[in-house]
Structures are given as C-alpha cells and as structure tokens.
Amino acid sequence: MRFKNARNYDEFAQAQNWAAKSLVSLIETFRGEFGSVYEIGCGSGLLTKVLLERLEIKHLSLNDLYESQIMNGFHSQIGDICQIEMPKGLDLVVSSSVFQW
Ligand SMILES: C[S@@+](CC[C@H](N)C(=O)[O-])C[C@H]1O[C@@H](n2cnc3c(N)ncnc32)[C@H](O)[C@@H]1O
C-alpha cells in the first residue's frame, strides 16, 4: 500500500494500532531509552508515532517500500528491506504489521 495518500489508514487500522501499542509496551519492559533505532516498513507512521511518544530515541531511521509523510525530518531509506543495507551500530530494529505482507 502506498501511504502517501492513504488519509484514513490510522483511524481504521485497529488491529495494527493494537499491535503497535502492544509491541512498544513490550519493548518498554526491557528499556525506555535508545540511541539508534531503525523501523522497517513504517507506512503512515502508526508504530513510529507510538515509538516517539513512549520511548526516548536519539536517532530514528525509517524504511518502507514507498515514501510517506512521516519520513520528513527523519533519516529514511526507501526500498525492499531484503535488498538494502541497514546502517551499522543500531540499538533496536523494530517493525509492526509488516512481515505478513
Ligand atoms: C500494514 S502496513 C504497516 C505499517 C506500519 N508499520 C503500521 O504499524 O501501521 C505494512 C507496510 O510494510 C511495508 N513493506 C512491506 N514489505 C516491505 C519490504 N519488503 N520492505 C520494506 N517495507 C515493506 C509496506 O509498504 C507497508 O507500508
């Protein structure tokens, strides 16, 4: 799905919303502060927003097959995660509702 123009996704994606919040709650039980975080398949930024709200992150990189608005202002890598080289020295690699695609 190309999220650049998908305006209602965040509102109607209830399962993805639940998954993103549950995932971040689980991460919080281990740690709340991270240096470099890399998110695979950020889409419209549903998980991204929860990560930024609830964790302390120094540097966030976003990846997706397609560009989306949430990528503005963050380091981003567009492309298939199986084909691109992720940055080195990451403290957390995170992804939600992506691998089933
Ligand atoms: C259901 S959306 C989930 C978006 C967001 N993570 C969330 O929690 O709402 C799946 C996203 O994964 C991306 N995606 C699927 N396969 C990918 C791949 N091989 N590399 C990078 N992104 C991928 C899609 O473009 C889409 O934006």
PDB file of N, CA and C in Angstrom, residues 1 8 11 15-16 19 24 31 33 35 37 44 49 53-54 56-57 62 67 72-73 75 86 90-91 93-94 96-97:
ATOM      1  N   MET A   1       0.842  -1.194   0.000  1.00  0.00           N
ATOM      2  CA  MET A   1       0.000   0.000   0.000  1.00  0.00           C
ATOM      3  C   MET A   1       0.874   1.240   0.000  1.00  0.00           C
ATOM      4  N   ASN A   8      -6.998   7.787   5.747  1.00  0.00           N
ATOM      5  CA  ASN A   8      -7.813   7.202   6.813  1.00  0.00           C
ATOM      6  C   ASN A   8      -7.229   5.943   7.438  1.00  0.00           C
ATOM      7  N   GLU A  11      -6.878   5.746  11.314  1.00  0.00           N
ATOM      8  CA  GLU A  11      -8.160   5.733  12.006  1.00  0.00           C
ATOM      9  C   GLU A  11      -8.807   4.342  11.982  1.00  0.00           C
ATOM     10  N   ALA A  15      -6.428  -3.177  14.281  1.00  0.00           N
ATOM     11  CA  ALA A  15      -5.545  -4.299  14.646  1.00  0.00           C
ATOM     12  C   ALA A  15      -4.094  -3.832  14.639  1.00  0.00           C
ATOM     13  N   GLN A  16      -3.728  -3.024  13.651  1.00  0.00           N
ATOM     14  CA  GLN A  16      -2.351  -2.528  13.548  1.00  0.00           C
ATOM     15  C   GLN A  16      -2.036  -1.575  14.709  1.00  0.00           C
ATOM     16  N   ALA A  19      -1.489  -3.709  17.711  1.00  0.00           N
ATOM     17  CA  ALA A  19      -0.191  -4.390  17.604  1.00  0.00           C
ATOM     18  C   ALA A  19       0.948  -3.424  17.916  1.00  0.00           C
ATOM     19  N   VAL A  24       5.252  -1.783  21.643  1.00  0.00           N
ATOM     20  CA  VAL A  24       6.012  -0.764  22.376  1.00  0.00           C
ATOM     21  C   VAL A  24       5.929  -1.017  23.888  1.00  0.00           C
ATOM     22  N   ARG A  31      13.602  -1.734  28.105  1.00  0.00           N
ATOM     23  CA  ARG A  31      14.350  -0.471  28.090  1.00  0.00           C
ATOM     24  C   ARG A  31      13.476   0.652  27.588  1.00  0.00           C
ATOM     25  N   GLU A  33      15.088   3.845  26.762  1.00  0.00           N
ATOM     26  CA  GLU A  33      15.939   4.806  26.045  1.00  0.00           C
ATOM     27  C   GLU A  33      16.816   4.073  25.043  1.00  0.00           C
ATOM     28  N   GLY A  35      19.670   4.675  21.590  1.00  0.00           N
ATOM     29  CA  GLY A  35      20.470   5.563  20.748  1.00  0.00           C
ATOM     30  C   GLY A  35      19.927   5.549  19.332  1.00  0.00           C
ATOM     31  N   VAL A  37      17.663   3.797  16.438  1.00  0.00           N
ATOM     32  CA  VAL A  37      16.548   2.875  16.208  1.00  0.00           C
ATOM     33  C   VAL A  37      16.227   2.868  14.712  1.00  0.00           C
ATOM     34  N   SER A  44       2.426   4.695   7.179  1.00  0.00           N
ATOM     35  CA  SER A  44       1.988   6.060   7.512  1.00  0.00           C
ATOM     36  C   SER A  44       2.533   6.520   8.867  1.00  0.00           C
ATOM     37  N   LYS A  49       4.814   6.780  15.530  1.00  0.00           N
ATOM     38  CA  LYS A  49       4.284   7.771  16.474  1.00  0.00           C
ATOM     39  C   LYS A  49       4.270   7.218  17.900  1.00  0.00           C
ATOM     40  N   GLU A  53       6.365   8.716  21.054  1.00  0.00           N
ATOM     41  CA  GLU A  53       5.619   9.152  22.239  1.00  0.00           C
ATOM     42  C   GLU A  53       6.144   8.486  23.512  1.00  0.00           C
ATOM     43  N   ARG A  54       6.480   7.208  23.390  1.00  0.00           N
ATOM     44  CA  ARG A  54       6.693   6.425  24.611  1.00  0.00           C
ATOM     45  C   ARG A  54       8.153   6.062  24.909  1.00  0.00           C
ATOM     46  N   GLU A  56      12.457   7.102  24.549  1.00  0.00           N
ATOM     47  CA  GLU A  56      13.420   8.177  24.287  1.00  0.00           C
ATOM     48  C   GLU A  56      14.385   7.661  23.232  1.00  0.00           C
ATOM     49  N   ILE A  57      14.353   8.323  22.075  1.00  0.00           N
ATOM     50  CA  ILE A  57      15.150   7.843  20.942  1.00  0.00           C
ATOM     51  C   ILE A  57      16.033   8.982  20.442  1.00  0.00           C
ATOM     52  N   LEU A  62      13.868   5.508   9.271  1.00  0.00           N
ATOM     53  CA  LEU A  62      12.624   4.886   8.796  1.00  0.00           C
ATOM     54  C   LEU A  62      12.815   4.271   7.426  1.00  0.00           C
ATOM     55  N   GLU A  67       7.690   6.102  -0.176  1.00  0.00           N
ATOM     56  CA  GLU A  67       7.876   7.301   0.637  1.00  0.00           C
ATOM     57  C   GLU A  67       6.551   7.666   1.320  1.00  0.00           C
ATOM     58  N   ASN A  72       9.473  12.667   6.554  1.00  0.00           N
ATOM     59  CA  ASN A  72      10.048  14.011   6.533  1.00  0.00           C
ATOM     60  C   ASN A  72      10.671  14.318   7.889  1.00  0.00           C
ATOM     61  N   GLY A  73      11.900  14.719   7.876  1.00  0.00           N
ATOM     62  CA  GLY A  73      12.559  15.093   9.125  1.00  0.00           C
ATOM     63  C   GLY A  73      13.313  13.946   9.788  1.00  0.00           C
ATOM     64  N   HIS A  75      15.940  10.411   9.103  1.00  0.00           N
ATOM     65  CA  HIS A  75      16.742   9.687   8.116  1.00  0.00           C
ATOM     66  C   HIS A  75      15.866   8.563   7.576  1.00  0.00           C
ATOM     67  N   MET A  86      21.177  -1.877   5.887  1.00  0.00           N
ATOM     68  CA  MET A  86      20.785  -1.048   7.028  1.00  0.00           C
ATOM     69  C   MET A  86      22.038  -0.421   7.633  1.00  0.00           C
ATOM     70  N   LEU A  90      23.144  -0.246  15.226  1.00  0.00           N
ATOM     71  CA  LEU A  90      21.774   0.019  15.695  1.00  0.00           C
ATOM     72  C   LEU A  90      21.553  -0.576  17.083  1.00  0.00           C
ATOM     73  N   ASP A  91      20.750   0.112  17.894  1.00  0.00           N
ATOM     74  CA  ASP A  91      20.415  -0.402  19.219  1.00  0.00           C
ATOM     75  C   ASP A  91      19.099  -1.158  19.213  1.00  0.00           C
ATOM     76  N   VAL A  93      16.056  -2.672  16.223  1.00  0.00           N
ATOM     77  CA  VAL A  93      15.410  -2.775  14.920  1.00  0.00           C
ATOM     78  C   VAL A  93      13.983  -3.206  15.203  1.00  0.00           C
ATOM     79  N   VAL A  94      13.023  -2.442  14.706  1.00  0.00           N
ATOM     80  CA  VAL A  94      11.642  -2.670  15.104  1.00  0.00           C
ATOM     81  C   VAL A  94      10.728  -2.627  13.888  1.00  0.00           C
ATOM     82  N   SER A  96       6.299  -3.465  12.785  1.00  0.00           N
ATOM     83  CA  SER A  96       4.991  -3.956  13.200  1.00  0.00           C
ATOM     84  C   SER A  96       4.070  -4.075  11.990  1.00  0.00           C
ATOM     85  N   SER A  97       3.364  -5.186  11.915  1.00  0.00           N
ATOM     86  CA  SER A  97       2.393  -5.430  10.825  1.00  0.00           C
ATOM     87  C   SER A  97       3.031  -5.324   9.446  1.00  0.00           C
TER      88      SER A  97
END
